[in-house]
Amino acid sequence: DTEVTQTPKHLVMGMTNKKSLKCEQHMGHRAMYWYKQKAKKPPELMFVYSYEKLSINESVPSRFSPECPNSSLLNLHLHALQPEDSALYLCASSQASGSGIDTQYFGPGTRLTVL
Amino acid sequence: SQKIEQNSEALNIQEGKTATLTCNYTNYSPAYLQWYRQDPGRGPVFLLLIRENEKEKRKERLKVTFDTTLKQSLFHITASQPADSATYLCALVSGNQFYFGTGTSLTVIP
């Protein structure tokens, strides 16, 4: 199984809502990532989990809260978002084997709209 | 801070021609560089990786070169097809952080 799955595909939420994005992989990868991508822009790194520990938080506002319940799952909890947070949210995973060579496998993304 | 720039935001070429995309970087000495393809509304898909000690890498109609002196990688698609139309991203890796270039949107015109 070489797939990263993300749910939901689309999400519309109000600024006072609480919602969660989910990501799953069964490739035995030990690093998982959240990216935010606006139209016609490259993916921007938000968080990195390595061996289920948060290793990188790229100064993301606290209204985004990541969680890695186990090595296959990655969640992104959303609360009190702003309209400018509307974007495609991508999850990715990589082997993180320590060999120095790593490639990322991306999920299809969740298209988030904040009203 | 690292800066990764790709040539022109958009590139249009005629079917059958060779598309050449450029990735330039500064303030960085990567051990390897990667190229990804992204279709609209989808996640990027890994295409090719080239190490710093490799000058050239090929995979079917794709070719990547890497010049660490110029701090530049070139990505070629030969005999281009309309199905090659997509956004192409280069990526540099530092530790477990991936830095993506600005992307080039390629359109192959039938």
PDB file of C-alpha atoms in Angstrom:
ATOM      1  CA  ASP A   1       0.000   0.000   0.000  1.00  0.00           C
ATOM      2  CA  THR A   2       1.750   3.169  -1.212  1.00  0.00           C
ATOM      3  CA  GLU A   3      -1.083   5.533  -0.506  1.00  0.00           C
ATOM      4  CA  VAL A   4      -1.609   8.414   1.874  1.00  0.00           C
ATOM      5  CA  THR A   5      -5.285   9.009   2.515  1.00  0.00           C
ATOM      6  CA  GLN A   6      -6.883  12.190   3.793  1.00  0.00           C
ATOM      7  CA  THR A   7     -10.380  12.898   5.028  1.00  0.00           C
ATOM      8  CA  PRO A   8     -12.495  14.786   4.396  1.00  0.00           C
ATOM      9  CA  LYS A   9     -11.875  15.788   0.771  1.00  0.00           C
ATOM     10  CA  HIS A  10     -13.721  19.066   1.255  1.00  0.00           C
ATOM     11  CA  LEU A  11     -14.606  20.977   4.414  1.00  0.00           C
ATOM     12  CA  VAL A  12     -16.574  24.166   4.886  1.00  0.00           C
ATOM     13  CA  MET A  13     -16.576  25.634   8.361  1.00  0.00           C
ATOM     14  CA  GLY A  14     -17.517  28.788  10.166  1.00  0.00           C
ATOM     15  CA  MET A  15     -15.052  30.802  12.195  1.00  0.00           C
ATOM     16  CA  THR A  16     -16.448  29.478  15.480  1.00  0.00           C
ATOM     17  CA  ASN A  17     -16.436  25.798  14.520  1.00  0.00           C
ATOM     18  CA  LYS A  18     -14.076  23.069  15.679  1.00  0.00           C
ATOM     19  CA  LYS A  19     -13.151  20.455  13.110  1.00  0.00           C
ATOM     20  CA  SER A  20     -10.365  17.953  12.446  1.00  0.00           C
ATOM     21  CA  LEU A  21      -8.498  16.820   9.361  1.00  0.00           C
ATOM     22  CA  LYS A  22      -7.270  13.236   9.258  1.00  0.00           C
ATOM     23  CA  CYS A  23      -4.382  11.587   7.480  1.00  0.00           C
ATOM     24  CA  GLU A  24      -3.367   7.925   7.351  1.00  0.00           C
ATOM     25  CA  GLN A  25      -0.529   5.915   5.813  1.00  0.00           C
ATOM     26  CA  HIS A  26       0.386   2.241   6.043  1.00  0.00           C
ATOM     27  CA  MET A  27       3.811   2.325   4.434  1.00  0.00           C
ATOM     28  CA  GLY A  28       5.683   2.155   7.719  1.00  0.00           C
ATOM     29  CA  HIS A  29       6.899   5.711   7.276  1.00  0.00           C
ATOM     30  CA  ARG A  30       8.169   7.365  10.440  1.00  0.00           C
ATOM     31  CA  ALA A  31       7.869  11.011   9.424  1.00  0.00           C
ATOM     32  CA  MET A  32       4.576  12.753   8.705  1.00  0.00           C
ATOM     33  CA  TYR A  33       3.949  16.308   7.599  1.00  0.00           C
ATOM     34  CA  TRP A  34       1.208  18.910   7.307  1.00  0.00           C
ATOM     35  CA  TYR A  35       1.416  21.515   4.549  1.00  0.00           C
ATOM     36  CA  LYS A  36      -0.810  24.428   3.630  1.00  0.00           C
ATOM     37  CA  GLN A  37      -1.093  25.384  -0.025  1.00  0.00           C
ATOM     38  CA  LYS A  38      -2.761  28.482  -1.439  1.00  0.00           C
ATOM     39  CA  ALA A  39      -3.682  28.749  -5.114  1.00  0.00           C
ATOM     40  CA  LYS A  40      -0.699  28.993  -7.487  1.00  0.00           C
ATOM     41  CA  LYS A  41       1.759  28.800  -4.585  1.00  0.00           C
ATOM     42  CA  PRO A  42       4.060  25.981  -3.448  1.00  0.00           C
ATOM     43  CA  PRO A  43       3.189  23.916  -0.369  1.00  0.00           C
ATOM     44  CA  GLU A  44       4.201  25.643   2.882  1.00  0.00           C
ATOM     45  CA  LEU A  45       5.384  23.405   5.677  1.00  0.00           C
ATOM     46  CA  MET A  46       3.352  23.653   8.894  1.00  0.00           C
ATOM     47  CA  PHE A  47       4.357  20.708  11.104  1.00  0.00           C
ATOM     48  CA  VAL A  48       6.628  17.688  11.032  1.00  0.00           C
ATOM     49  CA  TYR A  49       6.280  14.611  13.213  1.00  0.00           C
ATOM     50  CA  SER A  50       9.244  12.311  13.399  1.00  0.00           C
ATOM     51  CA  TYR A  51       8.796   8.996  15.188  1.00  0.00           C
ATOM     52  CA  GLU A  52       5.479  10.302  16.557  1.00  0.00           C
ATOM     53  CA  LYS A  53       7.107  13.347  18.145  1.00  0.00           C
ATOM     54  CA  LEU A  54       6.560  16.888  16.942  1.00  0.00           C
ATOM     55  CA  SER A  55       9.923  17.925  15.589  1.00  0.00           C
ATOM     56  CA  ILE A  56       9.077  21.043  13.602  1.00  0.00           C
ATOM     57  CA  ASN A  57       6.428  23.715  14.071  1.00  0.00           C
ATOM     58  CA  GLU A  58       6.893  26.449  11.523  1.00  0.00           C
ATOM     59  CA  SER A  59       5.449  29.244  13.678  1.00  0.00           C
ATOM     60  CA  VAL A  60       1.913  28.143  12.956  1.00  0.00           C
ATOM     61  CA  PRO A  61      -0.904  29.953  14.857  1.00  0.00           C
ATOM     62  CA  SER A  62      -2.311  28.046  17.815  1.00  0.00           C
ATOM     63  CA  ARG A  63      -5.695  27.747  16.126  1.00  0.00           C
ATOM     64  CA  PHE A  64      -4.026  24.821  14.282  1.00  0.00           C
ATOM     65  CA  SER A  65      -3.213  21.930  16.597  1.00  0.00           C
ATOM     66  CA  PRO A  66      -1.517  18.780  15.277  1.00  0.00           C
ATOM     67  CA  GLU A  67      -1.742  15.354  16.836  1.00  0.00           C
ATOM     68  CA  CYS A  68      -0.029  12.075  16.012  1.00  0.00           C
ATOM     69  CA  PRO A  69      -1.903   9.281  17.839  1.00  0.00           C
ATOM     70  CA  ASN A  70       0.334   6.565  16.354  1.00  0.00           C
ATOM     71  CA  SER A  71       2.838   6.042  13.586  1.00  0.00           C
ATOM     72  CA  SER A  72       0.124   5.664  10.920  1.00  0.00           C
ATOM     73  CA  LEU A  73      -2.174   8.518  11.829  1.00  0.00           C
ATOM     74  CA  LEU A  74      -1.875  12.274  11.786  1.00  0.00           C
ATOM     75  CA  ASN A  75      -4.607  14.735  12.719  1.00  0.00           C
ATOM     76  CA  LEU A  76      -4.900  18.479  12.411  1.00  0.00           C
ATOM     77  CA  HIS A  77      -7.388  20.051  14.810  1.00  0.00           C
ATOM     78  CA  LEU A  78      -8.889  23.345  13.722  1.00  0.00           C
ATOM     79  CA  HIS A  79     -10.508  25.934  15.970  1.00  0.00           C
ATOM     80  CA  ALA A  80     -11.520  29.555  15.477  1.00  0.00           C
ATOM     81  CA  LEU A  81     -10.065  29.753  11.991  1.00  0.00           C
ATOM     82  CA  GLN A  82     -10.029  32.871   9.835  1.00  0.00           C
ATOM     83  CA  PRO A  83     -11.164  33.191   6.207  1.00  0.00           C
ATOM     84  CA  GLU A  84      -7.513  33.560   5.151  1.00  0.00           C
ATOM     85  CA  ASP A  85      -6.922  30.029   6.422  1.00  0.00           C
ATOM     86  CA  SER A  86      -8.910  28.729   3.453  1.00  0.00           C
ATOM     87  CA  ALA A  87      -6.517  26.575   1.431  1.00  0.00           C
ATOM     88  CA  LEU A  88      -5.628  23.054   0.365  1.00  0.00           C
ATOM     89  CA  TYR A  89      -4.178  21.177   3.344  1.00  0.00           C
ATOM     90  CA  LEU A  90      -1.801  18.429   2.353  1.00  0.00           C
ATOM     91  CA  CYS A  91      -0.514  15.573   4.425  1.00  0.00           C
ATOM     92  CA  ALA A  92       2.676  13.750   3.459  1.00  0.00           C
ATOM     93  CA  SER A  93       4.810  10.964   4.829  1.00  0.00           C
ATOM     94  CA  SER A  94       8.383   9.840   4.313  1.00  0.00           C
ATOM     95  CA  GLN A  95      10.531   6.940   5.417  1.00  0.00           C
ATOM     96  CA  ALA A  96      12.944   9.005   7.535  1.00  0.00           C
ATOM     97  CA  SER A  97      15.280   6.028   7.434  1.00  0.00           C
ATOM     98  CA  GLY A  98      18.308   8.072   8.419  1.00  0.00           C
ATOM     99  CA  SER A  99      20.092   7.141   5.191  1.00  0.00           C
ATOM    100  CA  GLY A 100      20.056  10.798   4.198  1.00  0.00           C
ATOM    101  CA  ILE A 101      17.802  10.179   1.215  1.00  0.00           C
ATOM    102  CA  ASP A 102      14.099  10.747   1.683  1.00  0.00           C
ATOM    103  CA  THR A 103      11.144  11.322  -0.634  1.00  0.00           C
ATOM    104  CA  GLN A 104       7.666  12.379   0.304  1.00  0.00           C
ATOM    105  CA  TYR A 105       4.379  10.713  -0.485  1.00  0.00           C
ATOM    106  CA  PHE A 106       1.476  13.141  -0.482  1.00  0.00           C
ATOM    107  CA  GLY A 107      -2.199  12.621   0.135  1.00  0.00           C
ATOM    108  CA  PRO A 108      -4.821  14.165  -2.141  1.00  0.00           C
ATOM    109  CA  GLY A 109      -5.431  17.009   0.275  1.00  0.00           C
ATOM    110  CA  THR A 110      -8.417  18.529   2.048  1.00  0.00           C
ATOM    111  CA  ARG A 111      -9.896  21.635   0.454  1.00  0.00           C
ATOM    112  CA  LEU A 112     -10.818  23.855   3.406  1.00  0.00           C
ATOM    113  CA  THR A 113     -13.115  26.870   3.123  1.00  0.00           C
ATOM    114  CA  VAL A 114     -13.612  29.124   6.160  1.00  0.00           C
ATOM    115  CA  LEU A 115     -16.667  31.349   6.003  1.00  0.00           C
TER     116      LEU A 115
ATOM    117  CA  SER B   1      17.295  31.818   4.575  1.00  0.00           C
ATOM    118  CA  GLN B   2      16.967  29.339   1.733  1.00  0.00           C
ATOM    119  CA  LYS B   3      15.522  30.664  -1.478  1.00  0.00           C
ATOM    120  CA  ILE B   4      14.405  28.390  -4.313  1.00  0.00           C
ATOM    121  CA  GLU B   5      13.200  29.910  -7.538  1.00  0.00           C
ATOM    122  CA  GLN B   6      11.843  28.249 -10.635  1.00  0.00           C
ATOM    123  CA  ASN B   7      11.785  29.902 -14.017  1.00  0.00           C
ATOM    124  CA  SER B   8       8.619  31.530 -15.282  1.00  0.00           C
ATOM    125  CA  GLU B   9       5.457  30.785 -13.456  1.00  0.00           C
ATOM    126  CA  ALA B  10       3.970  29.428 -16.683  1.00  0.00           C
ATOM    127  CA  LEU B  11       5.516  27.706 -19.683  1.00  0.00           C
ATOM    128  CA  ASN B  12       3.632  26.838 -22.885  1.00  0.00           C
ATOM    129  CA  ILE B  13       5.141  24.519 -25.475  1.00  0.00           C
ATOM    130  CA  GLN B  14       4.005  22.650 -28.547  1.00  0.00           C
ATOM    131  CA  GLU B  15       3.366  18.913 -28.329  1.00  0.00           C
ATOM    132  CA  GLY B  16       6.419  16.891 -29.309  1.00  0.00           C
ATOM    133  CA  LYS B  17       8.916  19.560 -28.240  1.00  0.00           C
ATOM    134  CA  THR B  18      11.221  19.387 -25.235  1.00  0.00           C
ATOM    135  CA  ALA B  19      10.176  21.331 -22.147  1.00  0.00           C
ATOM    136  CA  THR B  20      12.986  22.666 -19.980  1.00  0.00           C
ATOM    137  CA  LEU B  21      12.278  23.875 -16.457  1.00  0.00           C
ATOM    138  CA  THR B  22      14.822  25.582 -14.220  1.00  0.00           C
ATOM    139  CA  CYS B  23      15.324  25.485 -10.479  1.00  0.00           C
ATOM    140  CA  ASN B  24      17.798  27.930  -8.886  1.00  0.00           C
ATOM    141  CA  TYR B  25      18.653  28.039  -5.218  1.00  0.00           C
ATOM    142  CA  THR B  26      20.696  30.226  -2.893  1.00  0.00           C
ATOM    143  CA  ASN B  27      22.046  29.993   0.659  1.00  0.00           C
ATOM    144  CA  TYR B  28      21.955  26.235   0.573  1.00  0.00           C
ATOM    145  CA  SER B  29      24.169  23.235  -0.214  1.00  0.00           C
ATOM    146  CA  PRO B  30      21.826  20.299  -0.699  1.00  0.00           C
ATOM    147  CA  ALA B  31      23.058  16.722  -0.839  1.00  0.00           C
ATOM    148  CA  TYR B  32      20.297  15.989  -3.315  1.00  0.00           C
ATOM    149  CA  LEU B  33      17.412  17.620  -5.131  1.00  0.00           C
ATOM    150  CA  GLN B  34      13.992  16.281  -6.086  1.00  0.00           C
ATOM    151  CA  TRP B  35      11.343  17.043  -8.678  1.00  0.00           C
ATOM    152  CA  TYR B  36       7.620  16.599  -8.121  1.00  0.00           C
ATOM    153  CA  ARG B  37       4.572  16.918 -10.364  1.00  0.00           C
ATOM    154  CA  GLN B  38       1.325  18.415  -9.078  1.00  0.00           C
ATOM    155  CA  ASP B  39      -2.020  18.321 -10.824  1.00  0.00           C
ATOM    156  CA  PRO B  40      -4.735  20.853  -9.867  1.00  0.00           C
ATOM    157  CA  GLY B  41      -6.355  20.092  -6.513  1.00  0.00           C
ATOM    158  CA  ARG B  42      -4.067  17.102  -5.884  1.00  0.00           C
ATOM    159  CA  GLY B  43      -0.966  16.453  -3.826  1.00  0.00           C
ATOM    160  CA  PRO B  44       2.485  16.529  -5.434  1.00  0.00           C
ATOM    161  CA  VAL B  45       3.851  13.249  -6.798  1.00  0.00           C
ATOM    162  CA  PHE B  46       7.550  12.412  -6.646  1.00  0.00           C
ATOM    163  CA  LEU B  47       9.241  12.057 -10.042  1.00  0.00           C
ATOM    164  CA  LEU B  48      13.022  12.034  -9.780  1.00  0.00           C
ATOM    165  CA  LEU B  49      15.850  12.530  -7.329  1.00  0.00           C
ATOM    166  CA  ILE B  50      19.410  13.530  -8.190  1.00  0.00           C
ATOM    167  CA  ARG B  51      22.368  13.489  -5.815  1.00  0.00           C
ATOM    168  CA  GLU B  52      25.024  16.208  -5.657  1.00  0.00           C
ATOM    169  CA  ASN B  53      27.639  13.883  -7.144  1.00  0.00           C
ATOM    170  CA  GLU B  54      25.406  12.998 -10.108  1.00  0.00           C
ATOM    171  CA  LYS B  55      25.440  15.253 -13.140  1.00  0.00           C
ATOM    172  CA  GLU B  56      22.429  13.750 -14.836  1.00  0.00           C
ATOM    173  CA  LYS B  57      19.563  11.364 -14.139  1.00  0.00           C
ATOM    174  CA  ARG B  58      17.063   9.918 -16.590  1.00  0.00           C
ATOM    175  CA  LYS B  59      13.711   8.183 -16.315  1.00  0.00           C
ATOM    176  CA  GLU B  60      11.825   7.446 -19.512  1.00  0.00           C
ATOM    177  CA  ARG B  61      11.187  10.876 -21.146  1.00  0.00           C
ATOM    178  CA  LEU B  62      12.430  12.791 -18.094  1.00  0.00           C
ATOM    179  CA  LYS B  63      15.943  14.064 -17.557  1.00  0.00           C
ATOM    180  CA  VAL B  64      17.331  16.028 -14.620  1.00  0.00           C
ATOM    181  CA  THR B  65      20.701  17.740 -14.340  1.00  0.00           C
ATOM    182  CA  PHE B  66      22.275  19.184 -11.226  1.00  0.00           C
ATOM    183  CA  ASP B  67      25.034  21.790 -11.217  1.00  0.00           C
ATOM    184  CA  THR B  68      26.149  22.522  -7.657  1.00  0.00           C
ATOM    185  CA  THR B  69      28.529  25.248  -8.862  1.00  0.00           C
ATOM    186  CA  LEU B  70      25.733  27.169 -10.578  1.00  0.00           C
ATOM    187  CA  LYS B  71      23.305  26.100  -7.823  1.00  0.00           C
ATOM    188  CA  GLN B  72      20.885  25.050 -10.494  1.00  0.00           C
ATOM    189  CA  SER B  73      18.887  22.041 -11.643  1.00  0.00           C
ATOM    190  CA  LEU B  74      17.317  21.626 -15.055  1.00  0.00           C
ATOM    191  CA  PHE B  75      14.330  19.363 -15.645  1.00  0.00           C
ATOM    192  CA  HIS B  76      13.626  18.233 -19.209  1.00  0.00           C
ATOM    193  CA  ILE B  77      10.592  16.480 -20.648  1.00  0.00           C
ATOM    194  CA  THR B  78      11.298  15.200 -24.155  1.00  0.00           C
ATOM    195  CA  ALA B  79       8.614  14.464 -26.761  1.00  0.00           C
ATOM    196  CA  SER B  80       6.133  16.334 -24.574  1.00  0.00           C
ATOM    197  CA  GLN B  81       2.486  15.346 -24.550  1.00  0.00           C
ATOM    198  CA  PRO B  82      -0.666  17.199 -23.448  1.00  0.00           C
ATOM    199  CA  ALA B  83      -0.832  14.748 -20.515  1.00  0.00           C
ATOM    200  CA  ASP B  84       2.418  16.286 -19.233  1.00  0.00           C
ATOM    201  CA  SER B  85       0.546  19.527 -18.506  1.00  0.00           C
ATOM    202  CA  ALA B  86       0.849  20.139 -14.763  1.00  0.00           C
ATOM    203  CA  THR B  87       2.787  22.174 -12.219  1.00  0.00           C
ATOM    204  CA  TYR B  88       6.321  20.959 -11.580  1.00  0.00           C
ATOM    205  CA  LEU B  89       8.033  21.648  -8.264  1.00  0.00           C
ATOM    206  CA  CYS B  90      11.664  21.230  -7.309  1.00  0.00           C
ATOM    207  CA  ALA B  91      12.444  20.471  -3.689  1.00  0.00           C
ATOM    208  CA  LEU B  92      15.551  20.636  -1.527  1.00  0.00           C
ATOM    209  CA  VAL B  93      15.871  18.679   1.685  1.00  0.00           C
ATOM    210  CA  SER B  94      17.567  19.660   4.934  1.00  0.00           C
ATOM    211  CA  GLY B  95      17.192  17.141   7.724  1.00  0.00           C
ATOM    212  CA  ASN B  96      13.525  16.249   7.631  1.00  0.00           C
ATOM    213  CA  GLN B  97      12.433  19.576   6.183  1.00  0.00           C
ATOM    214  CA  PHE B  98      11.489  19.800   2.531  1.00  0.00           C
ATOM    215  CA  TYR B  99      11.723  23.212   0.861  1.00  0.00           C
ATOM    216  CA  PHE B 100       9.698  23.548  -2.326  1.00  0.00           C
ATOM    217  CA  GLY B 101      10.415  25.886  -5.184  1.00  0.00           C
ATOM    218  CA  THR B 102       7.869  28.351  -6.504  1.00  0.00           C
ATOM    219  CA  GLY B 103       6.683  25.906  -9.172  1.00  0.00           C
ATOM    220  CA  THR B 104       6.323  26.125 -12.949  1.00  0.00           C
ATOM    221  CA  SER B 105       2.963  25.524 -14.608  1.00  0.00           C
ATOM    222  CA  LEU B 106       3.582  23.669 -17.862  1.00  0.00           C
ATOM    223  CA  THR B 107       0.990  23.551 -20.640  1.00  0.00           C
ATOM    224  CA  VAL B 108       1.630  21.322 -23.640  1.00  0.00           C
ATOM    225  CA  ILE B 109      -0.422  22.498 -26.596  1.00  0.00           C
ATOM    226  CA  PRO B 110      -1.685  19.801 -28.999  1.00  0.00           C
TER     227      PRO B 110
END
